[in-house]
Short mmCIF file of C-alpha atoms and ligand atoms in Angstrom, two decimals:
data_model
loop_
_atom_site.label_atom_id
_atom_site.label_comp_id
_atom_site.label_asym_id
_atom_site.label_seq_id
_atom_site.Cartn_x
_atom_site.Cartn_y
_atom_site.Cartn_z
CA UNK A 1294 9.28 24.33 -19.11
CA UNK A 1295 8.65 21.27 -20.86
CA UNK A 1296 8.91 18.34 -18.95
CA UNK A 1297 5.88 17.00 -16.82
CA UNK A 1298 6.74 16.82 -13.36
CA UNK A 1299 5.13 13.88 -12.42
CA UNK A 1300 3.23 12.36 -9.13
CA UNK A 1301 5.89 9.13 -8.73
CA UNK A 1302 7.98 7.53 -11.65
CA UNK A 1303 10.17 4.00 -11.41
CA UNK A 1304 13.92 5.07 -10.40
CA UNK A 1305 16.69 2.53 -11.48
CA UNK A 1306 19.43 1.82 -8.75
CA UNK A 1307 21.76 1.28 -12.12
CA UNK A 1308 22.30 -2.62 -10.98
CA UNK A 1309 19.01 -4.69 -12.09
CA UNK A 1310 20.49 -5.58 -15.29
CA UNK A 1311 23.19 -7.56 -13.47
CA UNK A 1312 20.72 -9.83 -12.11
CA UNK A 1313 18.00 -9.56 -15.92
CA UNK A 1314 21.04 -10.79 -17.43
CA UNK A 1315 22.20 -13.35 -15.59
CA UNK A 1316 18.78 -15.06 -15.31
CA UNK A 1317 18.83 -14.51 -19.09
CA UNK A 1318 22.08 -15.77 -19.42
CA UNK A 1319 21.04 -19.18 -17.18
CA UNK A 1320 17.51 -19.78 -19.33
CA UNK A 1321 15.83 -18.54 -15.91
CA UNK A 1322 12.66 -17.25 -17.24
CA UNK A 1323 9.66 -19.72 -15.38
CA UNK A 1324 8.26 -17.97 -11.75
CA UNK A 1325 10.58 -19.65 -9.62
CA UNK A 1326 14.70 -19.54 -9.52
CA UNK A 1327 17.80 -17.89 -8.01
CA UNK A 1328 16.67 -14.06 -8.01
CA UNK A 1329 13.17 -15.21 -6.98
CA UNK A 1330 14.96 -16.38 -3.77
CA UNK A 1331 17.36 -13.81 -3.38
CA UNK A 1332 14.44 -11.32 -3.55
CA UNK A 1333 12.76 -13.13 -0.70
CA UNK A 1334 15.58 -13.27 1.24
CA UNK A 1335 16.58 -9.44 0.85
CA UNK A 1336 12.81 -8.63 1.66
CA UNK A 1337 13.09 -11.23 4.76
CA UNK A 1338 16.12 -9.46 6.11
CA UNK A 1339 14.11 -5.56 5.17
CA UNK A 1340 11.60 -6.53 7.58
CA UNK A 1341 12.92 -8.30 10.13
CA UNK A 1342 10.86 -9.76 13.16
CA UNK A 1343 11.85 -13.45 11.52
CA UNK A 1344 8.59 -12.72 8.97
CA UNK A 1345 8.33 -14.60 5.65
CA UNK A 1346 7.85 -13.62 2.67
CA UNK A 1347 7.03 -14.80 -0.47
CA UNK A 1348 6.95 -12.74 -3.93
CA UNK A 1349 4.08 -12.63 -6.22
CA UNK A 1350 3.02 -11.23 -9.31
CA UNK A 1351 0.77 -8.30 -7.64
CA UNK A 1352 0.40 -6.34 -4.44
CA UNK A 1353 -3.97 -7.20 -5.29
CA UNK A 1354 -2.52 -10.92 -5.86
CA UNK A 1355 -0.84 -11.00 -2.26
CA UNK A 1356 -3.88 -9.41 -0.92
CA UNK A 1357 -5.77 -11.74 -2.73
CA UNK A 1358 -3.82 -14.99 -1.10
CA UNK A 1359 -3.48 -13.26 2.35
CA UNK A 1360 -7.12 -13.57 2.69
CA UNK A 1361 -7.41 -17.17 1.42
CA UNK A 1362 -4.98 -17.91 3.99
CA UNK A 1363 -6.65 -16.25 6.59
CA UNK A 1364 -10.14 -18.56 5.34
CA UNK A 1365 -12.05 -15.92 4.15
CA UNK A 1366 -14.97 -17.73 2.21
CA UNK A 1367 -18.16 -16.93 0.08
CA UNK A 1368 -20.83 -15.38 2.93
CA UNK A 1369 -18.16 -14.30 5.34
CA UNK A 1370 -17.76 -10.16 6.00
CA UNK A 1371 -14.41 -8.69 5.72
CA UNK A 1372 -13.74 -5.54 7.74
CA UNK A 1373 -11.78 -3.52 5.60
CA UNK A 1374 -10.49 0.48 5.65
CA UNK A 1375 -13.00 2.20 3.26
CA UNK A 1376 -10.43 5.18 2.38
CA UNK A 1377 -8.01 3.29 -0.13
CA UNK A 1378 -7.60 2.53 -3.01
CA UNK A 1379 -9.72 -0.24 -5.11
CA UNK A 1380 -7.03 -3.29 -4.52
CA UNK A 1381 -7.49 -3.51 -0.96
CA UNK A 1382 -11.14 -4.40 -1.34
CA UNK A 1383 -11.68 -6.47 -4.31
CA UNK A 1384 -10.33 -9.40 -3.46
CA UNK A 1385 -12.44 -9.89 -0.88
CA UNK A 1386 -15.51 -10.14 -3.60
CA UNK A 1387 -12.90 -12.57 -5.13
CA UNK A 1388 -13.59 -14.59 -2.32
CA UNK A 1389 -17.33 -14.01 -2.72
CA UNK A 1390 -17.13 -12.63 0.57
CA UNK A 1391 -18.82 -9.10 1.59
CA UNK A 1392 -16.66 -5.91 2.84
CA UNK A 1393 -17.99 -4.10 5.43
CA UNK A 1394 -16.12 -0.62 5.43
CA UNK A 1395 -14.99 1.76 8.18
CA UNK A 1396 -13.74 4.89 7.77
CA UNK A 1397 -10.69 6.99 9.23
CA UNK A 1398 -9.66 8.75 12.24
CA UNK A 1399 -7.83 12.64 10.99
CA UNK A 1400 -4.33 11.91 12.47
CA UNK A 1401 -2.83 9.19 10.05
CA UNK A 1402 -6.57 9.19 8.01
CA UNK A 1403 -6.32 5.21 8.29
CA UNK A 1404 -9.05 2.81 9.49
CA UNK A 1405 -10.38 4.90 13.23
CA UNK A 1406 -9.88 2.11 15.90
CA UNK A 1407 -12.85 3.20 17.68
CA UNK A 1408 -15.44 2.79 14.81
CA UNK A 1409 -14.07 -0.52 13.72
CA UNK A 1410 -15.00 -2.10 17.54
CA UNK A 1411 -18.11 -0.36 16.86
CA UNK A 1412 -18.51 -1.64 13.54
CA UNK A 1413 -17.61 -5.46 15.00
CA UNK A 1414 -20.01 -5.05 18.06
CA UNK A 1415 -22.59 -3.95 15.41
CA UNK A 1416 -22.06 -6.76 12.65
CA UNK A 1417 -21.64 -9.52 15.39
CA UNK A 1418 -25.14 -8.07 16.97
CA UNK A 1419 -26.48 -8.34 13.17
CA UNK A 1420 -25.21 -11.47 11.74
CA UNK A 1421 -24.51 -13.55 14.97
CA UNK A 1422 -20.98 -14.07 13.99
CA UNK A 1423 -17.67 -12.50 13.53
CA UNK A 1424 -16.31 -10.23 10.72
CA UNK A 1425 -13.62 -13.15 9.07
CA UNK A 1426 -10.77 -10.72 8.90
CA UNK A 1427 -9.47 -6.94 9.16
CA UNK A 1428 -7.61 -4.88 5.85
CA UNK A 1429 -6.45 -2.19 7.35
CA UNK A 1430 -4.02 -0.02 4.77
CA UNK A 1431 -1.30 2.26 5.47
CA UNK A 1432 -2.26 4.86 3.09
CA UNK A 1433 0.65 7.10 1.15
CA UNK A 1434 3.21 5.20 3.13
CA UNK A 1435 1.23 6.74 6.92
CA UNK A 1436 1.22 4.05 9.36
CA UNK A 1437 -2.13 3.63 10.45
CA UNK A 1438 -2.98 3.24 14.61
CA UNK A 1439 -1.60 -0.13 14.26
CA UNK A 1440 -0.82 -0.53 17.99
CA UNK A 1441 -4.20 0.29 18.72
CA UNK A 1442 -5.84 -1.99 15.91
CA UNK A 1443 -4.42 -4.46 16.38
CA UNK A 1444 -5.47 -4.88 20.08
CA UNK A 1445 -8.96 -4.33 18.90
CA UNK A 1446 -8.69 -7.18 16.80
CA UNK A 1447 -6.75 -9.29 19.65
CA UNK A 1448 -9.68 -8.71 21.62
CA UNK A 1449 -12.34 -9.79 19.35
CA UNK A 1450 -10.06 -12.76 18.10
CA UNK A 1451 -10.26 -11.42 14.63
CA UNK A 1452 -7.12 -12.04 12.27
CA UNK A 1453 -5.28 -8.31 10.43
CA UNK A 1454 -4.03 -8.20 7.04
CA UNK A 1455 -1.96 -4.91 6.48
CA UNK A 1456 -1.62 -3.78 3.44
CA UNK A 1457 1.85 -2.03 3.42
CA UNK A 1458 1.35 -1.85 -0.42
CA UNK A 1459 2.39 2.00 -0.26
CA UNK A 1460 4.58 2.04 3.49
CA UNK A 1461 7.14 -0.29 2.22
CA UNK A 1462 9.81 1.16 4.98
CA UNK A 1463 7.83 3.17 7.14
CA UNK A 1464 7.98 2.34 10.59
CA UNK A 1465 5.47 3.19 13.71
CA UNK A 1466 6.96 2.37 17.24
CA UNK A 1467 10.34 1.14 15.38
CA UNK A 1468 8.33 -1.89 13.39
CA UNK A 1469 8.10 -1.61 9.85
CA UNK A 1470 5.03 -1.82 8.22
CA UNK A 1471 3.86 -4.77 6.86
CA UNK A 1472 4.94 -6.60 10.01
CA UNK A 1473 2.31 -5.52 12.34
CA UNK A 1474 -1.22 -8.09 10.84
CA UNK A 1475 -1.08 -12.07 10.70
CA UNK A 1476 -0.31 -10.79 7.21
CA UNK A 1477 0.91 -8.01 5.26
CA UNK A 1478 1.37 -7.12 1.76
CA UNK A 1479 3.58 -5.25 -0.23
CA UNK A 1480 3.55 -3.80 -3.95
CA UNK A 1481 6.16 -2.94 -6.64
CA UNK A 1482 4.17 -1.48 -8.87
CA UNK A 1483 6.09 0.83 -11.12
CA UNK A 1484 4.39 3.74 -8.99
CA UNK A 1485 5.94 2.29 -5.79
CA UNK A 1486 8.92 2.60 -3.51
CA UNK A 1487 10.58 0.09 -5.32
CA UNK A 1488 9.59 -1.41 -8.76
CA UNK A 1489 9.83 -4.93 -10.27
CA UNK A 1490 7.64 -3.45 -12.97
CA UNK A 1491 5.03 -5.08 -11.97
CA UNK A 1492 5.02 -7.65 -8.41
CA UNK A 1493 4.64 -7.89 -4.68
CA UNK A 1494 4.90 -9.88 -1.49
CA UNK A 1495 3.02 -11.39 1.10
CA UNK A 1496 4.83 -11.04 4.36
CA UNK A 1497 3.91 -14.19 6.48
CA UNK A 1498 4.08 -14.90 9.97
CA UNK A 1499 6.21 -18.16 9.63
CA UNK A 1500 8.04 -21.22 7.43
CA UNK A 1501 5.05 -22.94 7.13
CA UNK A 1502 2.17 -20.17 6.23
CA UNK A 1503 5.28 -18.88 3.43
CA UNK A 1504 5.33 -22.66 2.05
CA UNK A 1505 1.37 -22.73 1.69
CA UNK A 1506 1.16 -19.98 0.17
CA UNK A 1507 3.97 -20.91 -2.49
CA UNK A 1508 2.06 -23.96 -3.12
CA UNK A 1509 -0.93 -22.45 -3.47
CA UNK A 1510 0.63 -19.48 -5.86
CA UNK A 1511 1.67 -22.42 -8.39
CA UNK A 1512 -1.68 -23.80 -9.09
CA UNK A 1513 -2.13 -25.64 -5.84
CA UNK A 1514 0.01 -28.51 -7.41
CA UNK A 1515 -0.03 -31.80 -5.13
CA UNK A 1516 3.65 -33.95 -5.09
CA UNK A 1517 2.67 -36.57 -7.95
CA UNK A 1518 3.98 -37.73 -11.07
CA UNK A 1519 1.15 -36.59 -12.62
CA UNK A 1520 -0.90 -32.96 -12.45
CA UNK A 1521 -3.31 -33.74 -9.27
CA UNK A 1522 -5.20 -30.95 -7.46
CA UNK A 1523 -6.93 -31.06 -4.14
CA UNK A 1524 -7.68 -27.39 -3.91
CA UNK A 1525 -8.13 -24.01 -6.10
CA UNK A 1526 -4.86 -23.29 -7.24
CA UNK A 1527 -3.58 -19.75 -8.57
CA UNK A 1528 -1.01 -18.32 -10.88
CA UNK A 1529 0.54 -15.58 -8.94
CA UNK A 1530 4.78 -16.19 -8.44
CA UNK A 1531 6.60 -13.66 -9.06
CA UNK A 1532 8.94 -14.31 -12.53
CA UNK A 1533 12.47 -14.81 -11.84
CA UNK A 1534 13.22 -11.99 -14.60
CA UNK A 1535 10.91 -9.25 -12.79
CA UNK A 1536 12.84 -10.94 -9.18
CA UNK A 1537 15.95 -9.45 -10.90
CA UNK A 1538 14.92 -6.07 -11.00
CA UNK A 1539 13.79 -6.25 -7.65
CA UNK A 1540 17.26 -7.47 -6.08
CA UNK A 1541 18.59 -4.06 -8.45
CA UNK A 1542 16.19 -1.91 -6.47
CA UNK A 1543 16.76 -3.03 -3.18
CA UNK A 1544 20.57 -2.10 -3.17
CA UNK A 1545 19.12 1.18 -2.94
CA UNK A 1546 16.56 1.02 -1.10
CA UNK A 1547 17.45 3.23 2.39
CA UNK A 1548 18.32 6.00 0.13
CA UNK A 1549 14.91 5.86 -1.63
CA UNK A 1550 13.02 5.97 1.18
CA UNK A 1551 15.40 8.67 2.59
CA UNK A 1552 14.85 10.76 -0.43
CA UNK A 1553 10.87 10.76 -0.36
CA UNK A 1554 11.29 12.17 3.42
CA UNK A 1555 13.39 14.80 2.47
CA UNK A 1556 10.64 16.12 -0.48
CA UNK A 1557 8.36 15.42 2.43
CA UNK A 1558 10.43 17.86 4.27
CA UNK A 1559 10.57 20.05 1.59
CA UNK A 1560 7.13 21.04 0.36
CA UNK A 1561 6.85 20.51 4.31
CA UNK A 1562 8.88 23.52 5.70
CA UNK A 1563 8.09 25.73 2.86
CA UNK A 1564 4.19 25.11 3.78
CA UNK A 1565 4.70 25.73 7.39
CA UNK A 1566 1.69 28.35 8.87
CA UNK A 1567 0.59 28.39 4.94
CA UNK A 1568 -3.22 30.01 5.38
CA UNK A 1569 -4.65 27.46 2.67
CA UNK A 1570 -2.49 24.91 2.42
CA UNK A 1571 -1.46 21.97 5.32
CA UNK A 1572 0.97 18.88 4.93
CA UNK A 1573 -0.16 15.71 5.91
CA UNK A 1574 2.67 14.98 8.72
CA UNK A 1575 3.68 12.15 11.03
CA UNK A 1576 1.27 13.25 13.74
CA UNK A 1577 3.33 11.95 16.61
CA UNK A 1578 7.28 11.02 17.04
CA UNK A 1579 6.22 7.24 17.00
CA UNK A 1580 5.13 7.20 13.30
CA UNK A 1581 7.95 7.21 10.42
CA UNK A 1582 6.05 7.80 7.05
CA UNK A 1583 8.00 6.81 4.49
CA UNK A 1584 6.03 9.49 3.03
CA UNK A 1585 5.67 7.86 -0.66
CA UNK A 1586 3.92 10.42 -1.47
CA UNK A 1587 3.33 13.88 0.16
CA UNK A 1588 0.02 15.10 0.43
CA UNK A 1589 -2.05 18.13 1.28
CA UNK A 1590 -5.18 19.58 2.28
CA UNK A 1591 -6.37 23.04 1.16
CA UNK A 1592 -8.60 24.49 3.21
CA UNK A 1593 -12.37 26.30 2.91
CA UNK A 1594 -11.35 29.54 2.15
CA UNK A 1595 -8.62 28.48 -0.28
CA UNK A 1596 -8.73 30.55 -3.65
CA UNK A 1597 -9.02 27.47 -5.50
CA UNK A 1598 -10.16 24.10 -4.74
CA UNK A 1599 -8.21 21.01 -4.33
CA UNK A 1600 -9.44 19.79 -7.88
CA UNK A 1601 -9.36 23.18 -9.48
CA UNK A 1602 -5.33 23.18 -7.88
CA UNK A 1603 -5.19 19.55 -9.81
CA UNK A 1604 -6.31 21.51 -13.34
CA UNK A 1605 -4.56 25.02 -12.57
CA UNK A 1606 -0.99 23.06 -11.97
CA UNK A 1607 -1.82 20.43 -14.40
CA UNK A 1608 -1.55 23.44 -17.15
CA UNK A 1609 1.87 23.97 -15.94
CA UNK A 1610 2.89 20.26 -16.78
CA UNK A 1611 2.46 19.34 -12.71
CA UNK A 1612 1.12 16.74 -12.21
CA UNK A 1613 -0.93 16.24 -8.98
CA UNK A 1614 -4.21 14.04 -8.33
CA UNK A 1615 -6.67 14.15 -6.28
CA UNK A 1616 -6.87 11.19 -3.06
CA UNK A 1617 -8.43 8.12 -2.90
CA UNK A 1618 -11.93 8.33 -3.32
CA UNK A 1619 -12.99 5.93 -0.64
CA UNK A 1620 -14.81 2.76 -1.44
CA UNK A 1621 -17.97 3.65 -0.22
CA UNK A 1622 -18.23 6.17 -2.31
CA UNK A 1623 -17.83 3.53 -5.48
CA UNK A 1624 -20.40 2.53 -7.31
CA UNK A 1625 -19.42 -1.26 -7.51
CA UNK A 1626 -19.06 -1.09 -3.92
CA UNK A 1627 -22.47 0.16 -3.12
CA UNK A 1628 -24.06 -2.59 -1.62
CA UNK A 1629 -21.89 -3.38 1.21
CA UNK A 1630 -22.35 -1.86 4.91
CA UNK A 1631 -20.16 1.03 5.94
CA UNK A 1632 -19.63 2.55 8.83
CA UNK A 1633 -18.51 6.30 8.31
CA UNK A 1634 -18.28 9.41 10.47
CA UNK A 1635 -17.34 11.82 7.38
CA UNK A 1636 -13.39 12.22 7.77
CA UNK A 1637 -13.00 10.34 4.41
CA UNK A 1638 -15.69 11.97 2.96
CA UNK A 1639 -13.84 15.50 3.99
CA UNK A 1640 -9.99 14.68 3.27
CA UNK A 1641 -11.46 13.07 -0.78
CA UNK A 1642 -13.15 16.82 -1.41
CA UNK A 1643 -10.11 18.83 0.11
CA UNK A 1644 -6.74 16.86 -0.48
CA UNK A 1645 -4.23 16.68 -3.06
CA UNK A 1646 -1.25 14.32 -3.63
CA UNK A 1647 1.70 16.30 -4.78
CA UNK A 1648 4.39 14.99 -7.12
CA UNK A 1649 6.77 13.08 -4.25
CA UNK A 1650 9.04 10.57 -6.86
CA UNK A 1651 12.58 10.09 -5.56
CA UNK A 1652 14.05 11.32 -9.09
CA UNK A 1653 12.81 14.62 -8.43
CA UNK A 1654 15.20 16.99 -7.86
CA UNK A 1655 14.92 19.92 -5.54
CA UNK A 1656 14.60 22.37 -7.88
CA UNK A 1657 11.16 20.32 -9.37
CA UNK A 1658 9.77 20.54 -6.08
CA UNK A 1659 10.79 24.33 -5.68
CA UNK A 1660 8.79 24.43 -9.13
CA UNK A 1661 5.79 22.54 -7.64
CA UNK A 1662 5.52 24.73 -4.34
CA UNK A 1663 6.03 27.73 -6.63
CA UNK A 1664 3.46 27.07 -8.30
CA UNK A 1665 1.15 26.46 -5.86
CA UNK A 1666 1.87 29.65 -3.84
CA UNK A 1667 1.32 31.90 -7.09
CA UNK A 1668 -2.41 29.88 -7.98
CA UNK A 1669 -2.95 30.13 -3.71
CA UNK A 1670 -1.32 33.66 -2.79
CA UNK A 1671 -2.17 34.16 0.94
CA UNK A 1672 -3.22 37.88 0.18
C1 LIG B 601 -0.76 -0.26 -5.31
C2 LIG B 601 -1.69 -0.70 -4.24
C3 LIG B 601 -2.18 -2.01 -4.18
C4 LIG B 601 -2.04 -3.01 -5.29
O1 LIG B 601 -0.80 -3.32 -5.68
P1 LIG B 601 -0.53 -3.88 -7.18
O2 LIG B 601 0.88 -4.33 -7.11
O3 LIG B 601 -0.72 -2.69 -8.10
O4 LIG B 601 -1.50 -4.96 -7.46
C5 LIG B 601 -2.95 -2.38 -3.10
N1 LIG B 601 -3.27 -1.51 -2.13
C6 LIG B 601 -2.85 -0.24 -2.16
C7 LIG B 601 -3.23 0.67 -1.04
C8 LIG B 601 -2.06 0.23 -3.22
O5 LIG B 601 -1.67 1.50 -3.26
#
């Protein structure tokens, strides 16, 4: 063998040149123009519920903007979902704000409703005032309890952000993700479910948050003849070149998704009653993964480790990686409260993400589960 089979790679629909060339063709370089809005517009009509959305050069950039929207200033605490990865978190210390971290419940391993009411109770009895806002993440495309965090937060008064960064398409109770906060986010990184080789989106609840946030993407630029600026501006629009590759990738978009859940079913079934090895599933017929990527845990009395899996397959050109390690477990993260009841700390020493691109073809993933069975053998 000898390709790599790797954890997710970019996978052209075959049409984003149409649109590349075209806005080379027109001089439509600059972060705004025609596949800018066409991009919003296909993302609008994706998601549904009458959301906004506006595109941006980062999935961390939308974050970044949802919370400014949401007010989140220097001494405020941000709840947010300590199992993630790093962009969920630090642009919250953008804001010069503090996180406050909660960790996960075992069914979707997202934010555990029930410790982040405890962990609100417990900052408001502390600090005499209200966590600013919620990240809760939908991690490897797994809805979190959304249903139930959200009322949490609707009781407490406390604004969500969702970051849908890795869901884009999954669905819990027939909503997508990214559609169930005040805001969500999306990414199309080049490791994503889509790809603008770089970009995302922050979903908005209406015209008017989506037009605040566009001014406030373009430097915060007030209507006058000359350059006049009431607020902090940033530079975070989307470029309508990198807009053209994303109206490619969303012509294919259904089948993309479709594709991950059938490797999902895949290393899935042949898994099934597996003494070492268990696939992280939809734990109830509410929840729609897009499964972005499938992942595993291996348990106690596994031959090998998760990490010593990671090197064994990594010899055979597979490559696999271990989970997020969560952010309370990062050093530059150290100083801020958590609130933890040791499911993170247990799915980062026993899981594995497995490769879970849609290029890969069913004979790669035969290769992967292979693989694993002969370094794992059940007797
Ligand atoms: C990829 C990712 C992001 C950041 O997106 P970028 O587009 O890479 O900035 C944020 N949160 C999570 C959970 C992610 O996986």
């Amino acid at each position: 063998m000898d390709k790599w089979i790797k954890l997710s790679l970019p996978h052209k629909s075959g049409s984003e040149m149409k649109w590349v060339e075209e806005a080379y063709r027109d001089d439509w370089f600059v972060p705004l123009g025609p596949n800018v809005d066409r991009f919003e517009h296909l993302l609008e009509e994706y998601q549904g519920q009458n959301r906004k959305v506006v595109a941006l050069s980062a999935g961390t950039a939308a974050i970044h903007l949802g919370l400014v929207m949401l007010g989140v200033k220097k001494g405020d605490e941000v709840i947010c979902q300590s199992m993630t990865f790093s962009a969920s978190a630090n642009p919250i210390l953008y804001q010069g704000a503090t996180p406050v971290f909660v960790d996960s419940e075992p069914a979707t391993w997202n934010i555990d409703p029930d410790l982040l009411e405890t962990a609100i109770a417990d900052r408001i009895r502390l600090t005499g005032k209200k966590p600013r806002a919620i990240v809760v993440v939908d991690l490897y495309g797994m809805p979190a309890r959304l249903h139930e965090i959200v009322k949490v937060a609707e009781r407490y008064q406390i604004p969500v952000l969702e970051d849908a960064a890795e869901a884009m398409g999954s669905e819990l109770l027939g909503v997508k993700c990214g559609n169930w906060g005040d805001y969500g986010t999306l990414s199309f990184n080049g490791n994503k479910i889509i790809t603008t080789s770089g970009g995302g989106a922050l979903i908005c609840p209406a015209e008017d948050a989506a037009k605040r946030v566009k001014f406030l993407s373009t430097q915060a630029r007030e209507n006058r003849p000359y350059y006049y600026h009431k607020e902090v501006g940033y530079n975070y629009r989307l470029s309508n070149i990198s807009a053209g590759i994303g109206c490619g990738q969303m012509e294919t978009i259904d089948e993309r998704v479709a594709r991950r859940r059938e490797i999902h079913q895949l290393y899935a079934d042949a898994f099934a009653n597996h003494r070492f090895v268990t696939v992280h599933t939809d734990p109830s017929p509410e929840y729609k993964s897009n499964y972005w990527l499938t992942t595993i845990l291996i348990n106690q009395d596994s031959p090998l480790s998760a990490d010593q899996l990671r090197v064994a397959l990594a010899e055979k050109k597979i490559e696999t990686r271990l989970l997020w390690r969560p952010m309370h477990m990062q050093p530059v993260m150290a100083f801020a409260p958590y609130y933890g009841n040791g499911v993170s700390d247990s799915l980062f020493a026993s899981g594995l993400c497995l490769p879970s691109g849609s290029s890969l073809t069913d004979s790669d993933v035969q290769t992967v589960i292979d693989a694993i069975k002969s370094l794992c053998p059940q007797s």
